[in-house]
mmCIF file of C-alpha atoms in Angstrom:
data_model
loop_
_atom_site.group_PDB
_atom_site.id
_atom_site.type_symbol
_atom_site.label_atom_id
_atom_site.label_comp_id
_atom_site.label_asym_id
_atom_site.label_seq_id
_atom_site.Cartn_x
_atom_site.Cartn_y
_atom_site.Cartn_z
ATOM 1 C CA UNK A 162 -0.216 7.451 -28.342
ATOM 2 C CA UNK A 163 1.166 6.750 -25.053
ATOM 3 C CA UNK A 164 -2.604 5.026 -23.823
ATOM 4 C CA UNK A 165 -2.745 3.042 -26.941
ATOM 5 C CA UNK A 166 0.768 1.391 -26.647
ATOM 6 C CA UNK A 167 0.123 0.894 -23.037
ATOM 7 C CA UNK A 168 -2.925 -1.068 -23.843
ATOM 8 C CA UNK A 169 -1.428 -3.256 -26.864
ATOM 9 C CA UNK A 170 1.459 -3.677 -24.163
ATOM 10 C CA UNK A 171 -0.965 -4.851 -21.181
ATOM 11 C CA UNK A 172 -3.012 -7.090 -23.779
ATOM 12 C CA UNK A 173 -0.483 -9.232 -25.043
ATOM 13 C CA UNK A 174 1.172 -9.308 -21.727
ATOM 14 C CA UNK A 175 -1.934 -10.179 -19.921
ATOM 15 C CA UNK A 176 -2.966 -12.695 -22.640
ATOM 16 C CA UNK A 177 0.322 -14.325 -23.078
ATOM 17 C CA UNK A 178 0.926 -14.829 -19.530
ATOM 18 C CA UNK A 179 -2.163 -16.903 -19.104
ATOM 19 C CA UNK A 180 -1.941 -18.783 -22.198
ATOM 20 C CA UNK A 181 1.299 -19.732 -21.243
ATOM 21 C CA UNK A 182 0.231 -20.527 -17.667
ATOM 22 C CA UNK A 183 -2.509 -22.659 -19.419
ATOM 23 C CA UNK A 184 -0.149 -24.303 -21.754
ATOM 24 C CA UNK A 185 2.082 -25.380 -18.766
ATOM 25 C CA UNK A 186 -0.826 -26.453 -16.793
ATOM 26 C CA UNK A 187 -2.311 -28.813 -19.799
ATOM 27 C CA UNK A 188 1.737 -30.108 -20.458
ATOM 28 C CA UNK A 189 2.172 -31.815 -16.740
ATOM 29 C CA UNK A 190 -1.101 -33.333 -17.522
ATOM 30 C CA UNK A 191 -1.277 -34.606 -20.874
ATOM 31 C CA UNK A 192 2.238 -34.015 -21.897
ATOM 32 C CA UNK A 193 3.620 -31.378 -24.628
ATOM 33 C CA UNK A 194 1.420 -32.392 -27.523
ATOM 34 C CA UNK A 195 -0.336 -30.580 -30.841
ATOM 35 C CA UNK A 196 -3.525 -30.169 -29.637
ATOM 36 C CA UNK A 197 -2.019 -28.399 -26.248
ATOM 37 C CA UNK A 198 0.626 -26.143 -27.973
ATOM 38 C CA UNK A 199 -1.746 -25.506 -31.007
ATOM 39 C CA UNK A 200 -4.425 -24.617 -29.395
ATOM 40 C CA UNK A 201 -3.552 -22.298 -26.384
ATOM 41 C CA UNK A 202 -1.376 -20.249 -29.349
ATOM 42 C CA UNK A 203 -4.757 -19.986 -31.489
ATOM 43 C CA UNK A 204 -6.407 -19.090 -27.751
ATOM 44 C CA UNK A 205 -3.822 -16.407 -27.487
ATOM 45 C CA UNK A 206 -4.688 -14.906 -30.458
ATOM 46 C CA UNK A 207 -8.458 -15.008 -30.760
ATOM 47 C CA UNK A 208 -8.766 -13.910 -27.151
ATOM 48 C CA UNK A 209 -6.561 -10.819 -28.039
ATOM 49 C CA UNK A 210 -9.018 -10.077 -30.879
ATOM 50 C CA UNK A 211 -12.752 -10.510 -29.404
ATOM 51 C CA UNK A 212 -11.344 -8.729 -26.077
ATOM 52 C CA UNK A 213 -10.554 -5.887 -28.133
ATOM 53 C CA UNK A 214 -13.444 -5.953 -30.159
ATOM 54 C CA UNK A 215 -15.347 -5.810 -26.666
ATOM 55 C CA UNK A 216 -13.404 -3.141 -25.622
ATOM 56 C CA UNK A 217 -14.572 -1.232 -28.929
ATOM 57 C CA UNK A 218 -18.172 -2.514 -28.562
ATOM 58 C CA UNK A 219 -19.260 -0.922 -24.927
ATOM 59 C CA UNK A 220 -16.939 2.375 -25.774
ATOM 60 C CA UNK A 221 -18.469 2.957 -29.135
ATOM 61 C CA UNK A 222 -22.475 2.260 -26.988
ATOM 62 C CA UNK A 223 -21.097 4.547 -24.431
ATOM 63 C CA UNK A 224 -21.343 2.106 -21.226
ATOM 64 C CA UNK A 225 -18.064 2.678 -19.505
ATOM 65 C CA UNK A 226 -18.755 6.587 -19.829
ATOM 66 C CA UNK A 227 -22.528 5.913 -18.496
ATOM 67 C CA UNK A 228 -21.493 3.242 -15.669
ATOM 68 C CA UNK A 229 -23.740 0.125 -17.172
ATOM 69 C CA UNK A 230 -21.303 -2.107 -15.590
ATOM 70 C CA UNK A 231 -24.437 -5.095 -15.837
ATOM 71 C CA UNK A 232 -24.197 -4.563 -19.648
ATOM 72 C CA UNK A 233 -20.925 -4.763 -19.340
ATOM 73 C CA UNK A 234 -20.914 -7.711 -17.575
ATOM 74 C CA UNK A 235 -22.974 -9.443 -19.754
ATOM 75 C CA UNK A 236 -20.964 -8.943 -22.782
ATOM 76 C CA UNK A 237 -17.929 -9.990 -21.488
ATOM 77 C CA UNK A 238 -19.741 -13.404 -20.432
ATOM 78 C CA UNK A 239 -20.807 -13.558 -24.068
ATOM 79 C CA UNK A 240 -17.493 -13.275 -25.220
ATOM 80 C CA UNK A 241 -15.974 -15.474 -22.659
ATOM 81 C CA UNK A 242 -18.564 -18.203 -23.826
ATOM 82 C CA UNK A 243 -17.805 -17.571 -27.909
ATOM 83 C CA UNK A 244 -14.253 -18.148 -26.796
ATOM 84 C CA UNK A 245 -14.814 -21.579 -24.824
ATOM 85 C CA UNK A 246 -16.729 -22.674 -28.357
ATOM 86 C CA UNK A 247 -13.632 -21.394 -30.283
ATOM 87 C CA UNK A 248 -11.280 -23.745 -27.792
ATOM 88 C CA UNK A 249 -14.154 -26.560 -28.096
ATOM 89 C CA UNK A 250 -14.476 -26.563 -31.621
ATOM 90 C CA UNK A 251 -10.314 -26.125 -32.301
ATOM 91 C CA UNK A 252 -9.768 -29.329 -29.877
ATOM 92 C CA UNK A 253 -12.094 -31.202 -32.073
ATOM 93 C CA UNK A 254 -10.934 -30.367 -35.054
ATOM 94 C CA UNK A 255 -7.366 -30.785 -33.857
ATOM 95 C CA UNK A 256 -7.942 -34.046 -31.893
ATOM 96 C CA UNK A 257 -11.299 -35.585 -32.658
ATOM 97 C CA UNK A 258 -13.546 -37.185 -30.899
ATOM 98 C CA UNK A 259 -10.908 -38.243 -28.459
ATOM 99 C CA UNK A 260 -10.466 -34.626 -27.262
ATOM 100 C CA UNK A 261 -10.961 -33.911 -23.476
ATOM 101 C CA UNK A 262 -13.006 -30.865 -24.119
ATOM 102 C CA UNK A 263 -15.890 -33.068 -25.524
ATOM 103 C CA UNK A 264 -16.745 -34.005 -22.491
ATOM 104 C CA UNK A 265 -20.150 -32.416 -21.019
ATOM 105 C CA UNK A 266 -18.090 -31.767 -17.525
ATOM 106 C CA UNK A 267 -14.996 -30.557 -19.135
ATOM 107 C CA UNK A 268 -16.607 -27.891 -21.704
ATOM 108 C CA UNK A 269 -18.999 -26.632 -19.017
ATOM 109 C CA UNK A 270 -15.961 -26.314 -16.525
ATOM 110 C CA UNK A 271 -13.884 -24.110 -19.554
ATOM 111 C CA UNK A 272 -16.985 -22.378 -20.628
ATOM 112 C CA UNK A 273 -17.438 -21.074 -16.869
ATOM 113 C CA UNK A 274 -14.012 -20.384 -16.189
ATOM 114 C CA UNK A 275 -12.952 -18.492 -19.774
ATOM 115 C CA UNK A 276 -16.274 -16.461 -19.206
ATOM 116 C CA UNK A 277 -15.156 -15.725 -15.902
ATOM 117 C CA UNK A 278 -11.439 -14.446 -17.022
ATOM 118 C CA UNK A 279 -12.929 -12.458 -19.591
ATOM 119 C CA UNK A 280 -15.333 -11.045 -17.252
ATOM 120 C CA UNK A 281 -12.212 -10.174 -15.362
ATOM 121 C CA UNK A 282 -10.614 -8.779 -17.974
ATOM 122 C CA UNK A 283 -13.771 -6.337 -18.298
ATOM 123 C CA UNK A 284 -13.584 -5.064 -15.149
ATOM 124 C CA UNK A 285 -9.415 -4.787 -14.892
ATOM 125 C CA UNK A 286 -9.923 -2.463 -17.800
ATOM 126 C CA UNK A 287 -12.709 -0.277 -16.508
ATOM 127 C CA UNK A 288 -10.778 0.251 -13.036
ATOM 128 C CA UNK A 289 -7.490 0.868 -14.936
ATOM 129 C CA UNK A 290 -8.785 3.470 -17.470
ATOM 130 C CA UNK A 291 -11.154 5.160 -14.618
ATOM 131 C CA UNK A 292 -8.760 7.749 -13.616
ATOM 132 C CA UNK A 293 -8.200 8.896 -17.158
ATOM 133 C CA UNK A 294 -11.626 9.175 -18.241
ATOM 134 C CA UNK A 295 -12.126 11.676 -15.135
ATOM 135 C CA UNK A 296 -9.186 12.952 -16.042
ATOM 136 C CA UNK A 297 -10.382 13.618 -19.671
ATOM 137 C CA UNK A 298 -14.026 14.635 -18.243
ATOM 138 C CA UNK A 299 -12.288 17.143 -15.789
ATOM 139 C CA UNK A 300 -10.224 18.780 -19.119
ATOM 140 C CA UNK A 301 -13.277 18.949 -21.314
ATOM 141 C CA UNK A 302 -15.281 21.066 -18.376
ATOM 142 C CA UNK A 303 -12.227 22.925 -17.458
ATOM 143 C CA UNK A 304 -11.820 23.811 -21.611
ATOM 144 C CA UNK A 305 -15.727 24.481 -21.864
ATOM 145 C CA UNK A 306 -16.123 27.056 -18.917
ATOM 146 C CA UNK A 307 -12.871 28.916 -20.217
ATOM 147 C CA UNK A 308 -14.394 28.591 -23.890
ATOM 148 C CA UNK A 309 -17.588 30.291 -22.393
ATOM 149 C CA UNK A 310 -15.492 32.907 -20.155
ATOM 150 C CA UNK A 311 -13.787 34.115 -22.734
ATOM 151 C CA UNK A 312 -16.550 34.531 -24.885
ATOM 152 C CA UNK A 313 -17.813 37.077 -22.901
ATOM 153 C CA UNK A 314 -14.644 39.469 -23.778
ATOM 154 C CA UNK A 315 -15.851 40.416 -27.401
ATOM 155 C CA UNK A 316 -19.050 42.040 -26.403
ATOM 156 C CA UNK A 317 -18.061 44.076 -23.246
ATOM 157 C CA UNK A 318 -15.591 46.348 -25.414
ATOM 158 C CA UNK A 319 -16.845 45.469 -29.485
ATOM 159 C CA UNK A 320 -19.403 48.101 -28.415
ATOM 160 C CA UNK A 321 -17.417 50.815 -26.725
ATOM 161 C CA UNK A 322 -14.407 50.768 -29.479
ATOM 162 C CA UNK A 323 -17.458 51.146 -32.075
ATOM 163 C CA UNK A 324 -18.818 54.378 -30.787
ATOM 164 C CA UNK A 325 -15.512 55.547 -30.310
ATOM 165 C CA UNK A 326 -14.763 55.176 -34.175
ATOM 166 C CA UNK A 327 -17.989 56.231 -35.610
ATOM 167 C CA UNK A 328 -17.865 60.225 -34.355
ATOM 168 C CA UNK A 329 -14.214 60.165 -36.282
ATOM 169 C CA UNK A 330 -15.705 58.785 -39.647
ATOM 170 C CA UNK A 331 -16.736 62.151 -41.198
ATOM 171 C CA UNK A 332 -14.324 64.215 -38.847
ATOM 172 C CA UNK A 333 -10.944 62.630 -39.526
ATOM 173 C CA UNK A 334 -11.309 59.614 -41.828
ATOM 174 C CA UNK A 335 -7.497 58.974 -41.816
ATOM 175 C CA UNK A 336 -7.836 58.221 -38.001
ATOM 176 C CA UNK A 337 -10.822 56.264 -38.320
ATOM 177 C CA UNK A 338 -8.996 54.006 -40.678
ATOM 178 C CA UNK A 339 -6.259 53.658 -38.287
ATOM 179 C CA UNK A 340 -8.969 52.911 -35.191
ATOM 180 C CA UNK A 341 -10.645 50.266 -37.734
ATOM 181 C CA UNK A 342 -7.055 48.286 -38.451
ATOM 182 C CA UNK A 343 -6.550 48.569 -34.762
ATOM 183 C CA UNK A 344 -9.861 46.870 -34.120
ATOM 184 C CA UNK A 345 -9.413 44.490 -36.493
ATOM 185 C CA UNK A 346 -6.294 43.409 -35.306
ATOM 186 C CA UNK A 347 -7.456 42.819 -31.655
ATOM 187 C CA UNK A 348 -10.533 40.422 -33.025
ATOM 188 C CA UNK A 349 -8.250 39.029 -34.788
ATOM 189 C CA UNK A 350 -6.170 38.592 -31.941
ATOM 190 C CA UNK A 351 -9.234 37.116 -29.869
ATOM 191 C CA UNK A 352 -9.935 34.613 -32.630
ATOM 192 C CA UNK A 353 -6.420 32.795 -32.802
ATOM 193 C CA UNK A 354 -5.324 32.703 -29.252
ATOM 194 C CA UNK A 355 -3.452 29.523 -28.150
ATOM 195 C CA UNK A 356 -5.032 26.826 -27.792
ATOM 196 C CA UNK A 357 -3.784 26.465 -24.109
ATOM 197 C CA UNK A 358 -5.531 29.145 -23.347
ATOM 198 C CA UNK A 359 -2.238 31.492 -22.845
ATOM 199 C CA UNK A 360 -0.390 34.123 -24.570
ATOM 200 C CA UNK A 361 3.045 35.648 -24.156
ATOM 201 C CA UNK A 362 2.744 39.329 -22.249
ATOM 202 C CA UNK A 363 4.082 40.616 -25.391
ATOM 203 C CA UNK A 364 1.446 39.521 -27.415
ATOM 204 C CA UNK A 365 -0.924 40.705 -24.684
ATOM 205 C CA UNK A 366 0.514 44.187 -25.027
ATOM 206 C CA UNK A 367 0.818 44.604 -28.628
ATOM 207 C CA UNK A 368 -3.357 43.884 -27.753
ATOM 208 C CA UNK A 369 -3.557 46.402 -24.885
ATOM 209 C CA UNK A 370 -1.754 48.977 -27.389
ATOM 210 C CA UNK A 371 -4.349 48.779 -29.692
ATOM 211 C CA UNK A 372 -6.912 49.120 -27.382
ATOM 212 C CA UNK A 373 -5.768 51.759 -25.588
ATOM 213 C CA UNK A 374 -5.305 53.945 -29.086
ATOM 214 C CA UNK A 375 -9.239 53.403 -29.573
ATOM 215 C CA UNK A 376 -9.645 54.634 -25.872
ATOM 216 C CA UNK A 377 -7.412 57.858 -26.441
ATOM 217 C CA UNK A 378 -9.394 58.818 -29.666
ATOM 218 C CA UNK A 379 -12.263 58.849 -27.650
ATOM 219 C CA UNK A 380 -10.682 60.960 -24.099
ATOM 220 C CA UNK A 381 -8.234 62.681 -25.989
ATOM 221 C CA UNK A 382 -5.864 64.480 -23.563
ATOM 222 C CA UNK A 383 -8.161 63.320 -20.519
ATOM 223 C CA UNK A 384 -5.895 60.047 -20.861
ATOM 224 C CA UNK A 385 -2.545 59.785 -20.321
ATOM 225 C CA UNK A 386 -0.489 56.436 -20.720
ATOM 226 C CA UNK A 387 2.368 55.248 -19.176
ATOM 227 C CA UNK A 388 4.317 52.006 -19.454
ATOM 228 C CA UNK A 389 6.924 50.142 -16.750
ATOM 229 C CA UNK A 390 7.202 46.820 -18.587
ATOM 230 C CA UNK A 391 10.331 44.553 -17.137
ATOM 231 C CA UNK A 392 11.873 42.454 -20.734
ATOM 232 C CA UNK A 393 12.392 39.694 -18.771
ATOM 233 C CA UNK A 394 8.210 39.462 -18.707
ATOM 234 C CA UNK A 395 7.819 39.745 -21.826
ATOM 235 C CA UNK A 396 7.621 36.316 -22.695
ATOM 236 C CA UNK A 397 5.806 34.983 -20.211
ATOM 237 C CA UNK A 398 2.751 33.138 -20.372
ATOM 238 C CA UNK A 399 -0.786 34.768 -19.416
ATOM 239 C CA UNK A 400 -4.411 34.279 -20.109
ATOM 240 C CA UNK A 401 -5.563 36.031 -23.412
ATOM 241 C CA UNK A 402 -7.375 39.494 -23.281
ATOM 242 C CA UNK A 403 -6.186 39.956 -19.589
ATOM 243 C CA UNK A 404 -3.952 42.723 -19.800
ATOM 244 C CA UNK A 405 -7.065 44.688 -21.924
ATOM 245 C CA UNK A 406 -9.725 43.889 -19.523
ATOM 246 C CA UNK A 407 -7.763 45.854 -16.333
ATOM 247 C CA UNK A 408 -7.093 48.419 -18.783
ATOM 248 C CA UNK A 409 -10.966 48.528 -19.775
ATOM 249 C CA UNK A 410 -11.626 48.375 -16.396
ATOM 250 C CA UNK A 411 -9.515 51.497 -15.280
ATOM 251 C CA UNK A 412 -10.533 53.691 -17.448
ATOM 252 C CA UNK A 413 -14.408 52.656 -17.134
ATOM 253 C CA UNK A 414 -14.445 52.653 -13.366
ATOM 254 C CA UNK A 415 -11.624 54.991 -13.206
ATOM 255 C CA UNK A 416 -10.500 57.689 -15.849
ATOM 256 C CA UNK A 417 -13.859 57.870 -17.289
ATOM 257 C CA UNK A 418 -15.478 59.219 -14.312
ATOM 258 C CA UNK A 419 -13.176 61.908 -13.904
ATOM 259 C CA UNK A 420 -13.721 65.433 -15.904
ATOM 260 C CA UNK A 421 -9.712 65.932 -15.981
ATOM 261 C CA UNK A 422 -9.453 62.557 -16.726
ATOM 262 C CA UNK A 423 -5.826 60.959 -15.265
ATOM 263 C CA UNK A 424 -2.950 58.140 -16.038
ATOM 264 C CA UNK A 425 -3.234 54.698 -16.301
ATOM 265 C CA UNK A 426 -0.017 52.982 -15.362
ATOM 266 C CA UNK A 427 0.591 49.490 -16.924
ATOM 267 C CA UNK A 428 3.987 47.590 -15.274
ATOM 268 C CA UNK A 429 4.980 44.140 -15.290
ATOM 269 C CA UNK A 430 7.521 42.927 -13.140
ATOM 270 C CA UNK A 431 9.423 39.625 -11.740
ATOM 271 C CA UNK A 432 9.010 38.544 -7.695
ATOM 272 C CA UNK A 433 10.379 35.394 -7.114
ATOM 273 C CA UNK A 434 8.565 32.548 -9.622
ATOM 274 C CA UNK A 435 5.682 34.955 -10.093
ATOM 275 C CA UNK A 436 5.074 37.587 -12.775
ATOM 276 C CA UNK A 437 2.985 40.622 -11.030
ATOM 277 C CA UNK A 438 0.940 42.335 -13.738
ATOM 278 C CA UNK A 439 -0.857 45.762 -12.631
ATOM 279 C CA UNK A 440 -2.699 48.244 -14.038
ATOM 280 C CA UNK A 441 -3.193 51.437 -11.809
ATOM 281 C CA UNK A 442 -5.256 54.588 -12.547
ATOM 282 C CA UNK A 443 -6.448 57.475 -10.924
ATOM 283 C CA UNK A 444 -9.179 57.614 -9.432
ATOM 284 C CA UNK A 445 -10.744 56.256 -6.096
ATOM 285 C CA UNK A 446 -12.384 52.992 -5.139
ATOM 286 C CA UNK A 447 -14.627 53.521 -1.897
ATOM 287 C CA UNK A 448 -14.067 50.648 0.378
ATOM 288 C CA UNK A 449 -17.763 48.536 -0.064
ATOM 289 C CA UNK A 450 -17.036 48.633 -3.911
ATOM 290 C CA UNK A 451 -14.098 45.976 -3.466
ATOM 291 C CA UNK A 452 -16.617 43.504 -2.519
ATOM 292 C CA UNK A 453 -18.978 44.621 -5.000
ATOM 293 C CA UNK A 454 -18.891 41.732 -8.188
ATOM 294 C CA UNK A 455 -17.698 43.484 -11.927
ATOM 295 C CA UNK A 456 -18.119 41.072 -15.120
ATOM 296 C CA UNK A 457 -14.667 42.202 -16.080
ATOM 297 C CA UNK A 458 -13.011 40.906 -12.735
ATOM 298 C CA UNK A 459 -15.241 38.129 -12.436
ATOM 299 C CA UNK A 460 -14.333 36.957 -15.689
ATOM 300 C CA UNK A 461 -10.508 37.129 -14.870
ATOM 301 C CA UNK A 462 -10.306 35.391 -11.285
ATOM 302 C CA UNK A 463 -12.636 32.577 -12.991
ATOM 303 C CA UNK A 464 -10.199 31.850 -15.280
ATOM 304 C CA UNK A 465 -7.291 32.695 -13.164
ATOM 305 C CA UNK A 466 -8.821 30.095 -11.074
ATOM 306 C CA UNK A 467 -9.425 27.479 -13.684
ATOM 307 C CA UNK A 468 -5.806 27.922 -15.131
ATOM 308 C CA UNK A 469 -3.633 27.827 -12.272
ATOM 309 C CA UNK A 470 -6.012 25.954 -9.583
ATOM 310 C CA UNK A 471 -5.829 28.925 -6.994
ATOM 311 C CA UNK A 472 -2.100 29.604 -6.986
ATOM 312 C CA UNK A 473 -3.254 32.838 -9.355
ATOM 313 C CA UNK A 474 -5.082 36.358 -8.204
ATOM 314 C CA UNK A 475 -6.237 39.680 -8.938
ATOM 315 C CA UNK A 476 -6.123 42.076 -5.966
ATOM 316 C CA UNK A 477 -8.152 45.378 -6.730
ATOM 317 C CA UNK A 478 -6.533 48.652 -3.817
ATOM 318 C CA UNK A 479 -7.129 52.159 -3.414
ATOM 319 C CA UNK A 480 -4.863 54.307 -2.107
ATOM 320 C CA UNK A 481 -3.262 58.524 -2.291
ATOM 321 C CA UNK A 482 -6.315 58.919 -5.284
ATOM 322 C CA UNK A 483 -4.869 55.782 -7.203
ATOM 323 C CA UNK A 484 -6.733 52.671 -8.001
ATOM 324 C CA UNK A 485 -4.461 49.694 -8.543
ATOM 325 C CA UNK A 486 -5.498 46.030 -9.936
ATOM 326 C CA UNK A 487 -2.948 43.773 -9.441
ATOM 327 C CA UNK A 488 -2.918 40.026 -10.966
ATOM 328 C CA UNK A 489 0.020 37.582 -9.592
ATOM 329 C CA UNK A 490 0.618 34.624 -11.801
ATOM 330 C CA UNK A 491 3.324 31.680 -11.331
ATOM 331 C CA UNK A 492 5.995 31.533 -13.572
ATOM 332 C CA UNK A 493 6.162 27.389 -13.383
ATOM 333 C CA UNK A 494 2.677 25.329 -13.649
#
């Protein structure tokens, strides 16, 4: 909305001001008369029109976006030359056969410099809109590589939660139910995330929950859960499906590995302007593994990355037969 009224604002600035200018000029010359006053107001308003039916022409053939500025070019002379035959054929019909503009000098003079203007006016508006079609080119990448990041969530524990449920079918059906609602709500969950691309930690939690009740069916008493959440975190902002990923991720890498199984510790708290997020299991994480890539991680500094432009991380430590992953996010973008 903003663009639009800037653009209405610049073209009937940018067209009155030289009409005006042109009006003036033509007065101290041949003095305030009909064809002058009538004619400049009729150039203000035609101008307005085919310029913005230019402006709609290359954007609709997609020339701005693919840099044919000779195209471009071209059009806008065309334009500029169907508005000198508009001023032509207004002073005749305004003032005859006496009007200046019937003269071969005089209409090839205003046919080269209204072309020119226009042309102008062409490339004014390609330099001035420039930054925001980057701008808007930047955004749709940025949007399309989270799109495809978090599409690779759904897979990576669809499989996992579905193996988990089927052994409990025929062995305890009311639990199975339970497991199946709980599935259901975290796809459903993973379908109508914001469309920013963050969640409050609440809703990320409520997520985790679920998840983690699919896990326990499956490890029973080998997994233990504990929770540290601050309430002042609660509402803060973070990227969808985190908070289940580093619990995936402990209790693949970490609990599941274990024949007594251990505790996974989820705790939220404030430092500063930055919510610190961590998930820490037991287990142990030998020292060449940190630099070895998972698809879970991966998937979260990406988008870490994307959403906050560096000022986010994930930190994965081992230490006393703990593994801890820790994700720092600011509180103000």
């Amino acid at each position: 909305m903003k663009t639009k009224q800037a653009y209405w604002t610049c073209q009937l600035l940018g067209w009155a001001s030289y009409a005006g200018f042109g009006v003036w000029m033509a007065a101290e010359r041949a003095g305030w008369t009909t064809e002058v006053i009538a004619g400049y107001a009729l150039y203000f308003l035609y101008s307005i029109a085919l310029t913005h039916l230019l402006r709609w022409y290359v954007n609709r053939r997609g020339w701005v976006d693919g840099s044919q500025y000779f195209r471009m070019i071209l059009a806008a002379w065309i334009t500029g030359l169907v508005q000198a035959a508009l001023v032509i054929g207004i002073s005749w019909l305004i003032a005859g056969k006496t009007s200046d503009f019937l003269k071969p000098l005089t209409a090839a003079f205003s046919a080269i410099a209204i072309s020119v203007v226009t042309v102008g006016w062409m490339v004014v508006y390609v330099a001035v809109t420039s930054g925001r079609r980057v701008r808007e080119k930047q955004l749709a990448l940025r949007d399309a590589e989270l799109r495809g990041l978090e599409a690779q969530i759904n897979p990576h524990f669809l499989f996992n939660s579905l193996n988990s449920i089927r052994g409990l079918v025929v062995e305890n059906p009311p639990l199975a139910q339970d497991l199946i609602t709980r599935l259901a709500n975290i796809l459903r969950y993973n379908l109508h995330r914001d469309a920013g691309h963050t969640v409050p930690l609440d809703s990320e939690l409520e997520a985790a929950g679920d998840y983690i009740a699919l896990e326990s069916a499956r490890y029973e008493d080998r997994l233990r859960i504990r929770f540290a959440i601050d309430p002042a975190t609660r509402s803060i902002a973070v990227p969808p499906m985190l908070l289940q990923m580093l619990v995936e991720n402990g209790i693949k890498h970490g609990i599941a590995t274990l024949p007594g199984g251990g505790e996974l510790l989820v705790r939220s708290a404030l430092e500063d302007d930055t919510l610190v997020l961590q998930v820490e299991n037991t287990g142990q994480l030998a020292e060449e593994e940190t630099r070895l890539p998972r698809l879970g991680l991966n998937n979260i500094r990406e988008r870490l990355r994307i959403l906050y432009s560096g000022r986010a991380s994930l930190e994965l430590t081992s230490r006393d037969g703990r593994v801890a992953a820790t994700v720092r996010i600011p509180i103000c973008q």
